[in-house]
Amino acid sequence: MRAVHVIEHGGPGVLRMVELPVPEPAAGEVRVKVAAISLNHLDIWVRRGMPGVEIPMPHIPGCDGTGTIDALGEGVGPEVTVGMRVLIEPGFTTADGPEVQAGMDHLAPDYGIRGEHAPGLAAEYVCLPEQYVTPLPEGLDLIDTAAVPLVFLTAWGMLHTRAKIQAGETVLVLGAASGVGSAGIQIAKAHGCRVITTAGSPEKRALGVELGAHDALDHRDDAWPKELKALTGGQGADVVFEHIGPATWDGAMRSLRRGGRLVTCGGTTGPKVSITLPHLFMKNQSVLGSTMGPRSAFVDILQGMANGLFRPVVHSVLPIERIADAHQMLEGREVVGKLVLTF
């Protein structure tokens, strides 16, 4: 089978197409013939190398994918069948701990993400425990749906699980054209919120409005926090959805109303930001960290897609052999939405 190897940390040139034996499913596992994967910033960080994270080489990247079940291991339940079209879940745990039993598997101390903490999905066939595949509702496309898992689960975890958004609240979503930003706009809108978004170009701001934002601001213009305050009658946003980091952090904090919640899942422009403590405690604001989301959310996410409530934003679809080109495009900020790679 074809697969992708990261042979060492470095630039896109360390990605190699290789031929590997087709794996056989163990007891309780299914084998999926992968149709497509999508690219995330996590793939870039894994390829470059992350401080304190040791990744054995060669390594198969990729945390998002879809495909068709083509073989079953011994003991797999009757609800999983050969030929079933499935979404492959990016997260996994290795033990049935209290967090898993409470439906909050992403909080388990042993929670990992495929393509980072274990071999990923950039392979023509993958084997995994049966509980980590979710059947696709009728009408969903395998290629487009490959762009869904990580970004929609992350956005759901940020807004629904962590910030606990409520209908009628104003939600500021940074980075409308990113994968997680485009998902965040749609999830906030579906919860009955007023959505304001930001982006760095007219094309990307137009996408934000198309996805459901009421207003779109230019976060490259230093005045955008004042514009947001004007749009909210001087109050600011109830919830700020942050994932960019240093480039937008100060503006994001200035945009947060008294008693508001800022929730962040990462920082694509860097790892360090600053907080003015008196502003935080005198305004009774909250800063929340969020990683991924509960796997139970996939039922609602996929049903929302089937009902036309959610849709992935796919920039382009490329053959897996062009994975190095895809990495370069994502690093060069040439991408609106997600890049999908097909086998």
PDB file of N, CA and C in Angstrom, residues 59 99 111 130 186 202 215 246 249 254:
ATOM      1  N   HIS A  59       7.759   8.266  10.536  1.00  0.00           N
ATOM      2  CA  HIS A  59       6.457   8.481  11.151  1.00  0.00           C
ATOM      3  C   HIS A  59       5.404   8.724  10.078  1.00  0.00           C
ATOM      4  N   GLU A  99     -12.850   9.691  32.851  1.00  0.00           N
ATOM      5  CA  GLU A  99     -13.187  10.712  31.861  1.00  0.00           C
ATOM      6  C   GLU A  99     -13.902  10.093  30.666  1.00  0.00           C
ATOM      7  N   TYR A 111      -5.100  10.637  26.596  1.00  0.00           N
ATOM      8  CA  TYR A 111      -5.681  10.998  25.297  1.00  0.00           C
ATOM      9  C   TYR A 111      -4.567  11.339  24.314  1.00  0.00           C
ATOM     10  N   GLU A 130     -12.726  -0.556  16.713  1.00  0.00           N
ATOM     11  CA  GLU A 130     -14.005  -0.262  16.053  1.00  0.00           C
ATOM     12  C   GLU A 130     -14.695   0.988  16.589  1.00  0.00           C
ATOM     13  N   GLN A 186     -19.944  28.470  11.980  1.00  0.00           N
ATOM     14  CA  GLN A 186     -21.157  27.696  11.729  1.00  0.00           C
ATOM     15  C   GLN A 186     -21.759  27.126  13.020  1.00  0.00           C
ATOM     16  N   PRO A 202     -10.334  40.697   1.809  1.00  0.00           N
ATOM     17  CA  PRO A 202     -11.759  40.801   1.476  1.00  0.00           C
ATOM     18  C   PRO A 202     -12.385  39.457   1.125  1.00  0.00           C
ATOM     19  N   ASP A 215     -21.090  40.117  10.765  1.00  0.00           N
ATOM     20  CA  ASP A 215     -20.124  41.146  10.384  1.00  0.00           C
ATOM     21  C   ASP A 215     -18.743  40.509  10.289  1.00  0.00           C
ATOM     22  N   PRO A 246      -0.282  35.314  19.214  1.00  0.00           N
ATOM     23  CA  PRO A 246       0.272  36.656  19.378  1.00  0.00           C
ATOM     24  C   PRO A 246      -0.233  37.687  18.379  1.00  0.00           C
ATOM     25  N   TRP A 249      -3.909  38.404  19.713  1.00  0.00           N
ATOM     26  CA  TRP A 249      -4.269  38.233  21.115  1.00  0.00           C
ATOM     27  C   TRP A 249      -4.687  39.535  21.805  1.00  0.00           C
ATOM     28  N   ARG A 254      -9.009  42.911  24.131  1.00  0.00           N
ATOM     29  CA  ARG A 254      -9.685  44.212  24.168  1.00  0.00           C
ATOM     30  C   ARG A 254     -11.132  44.100  23.701  1.00  0.00           C
TER      31      ARG A 254
END
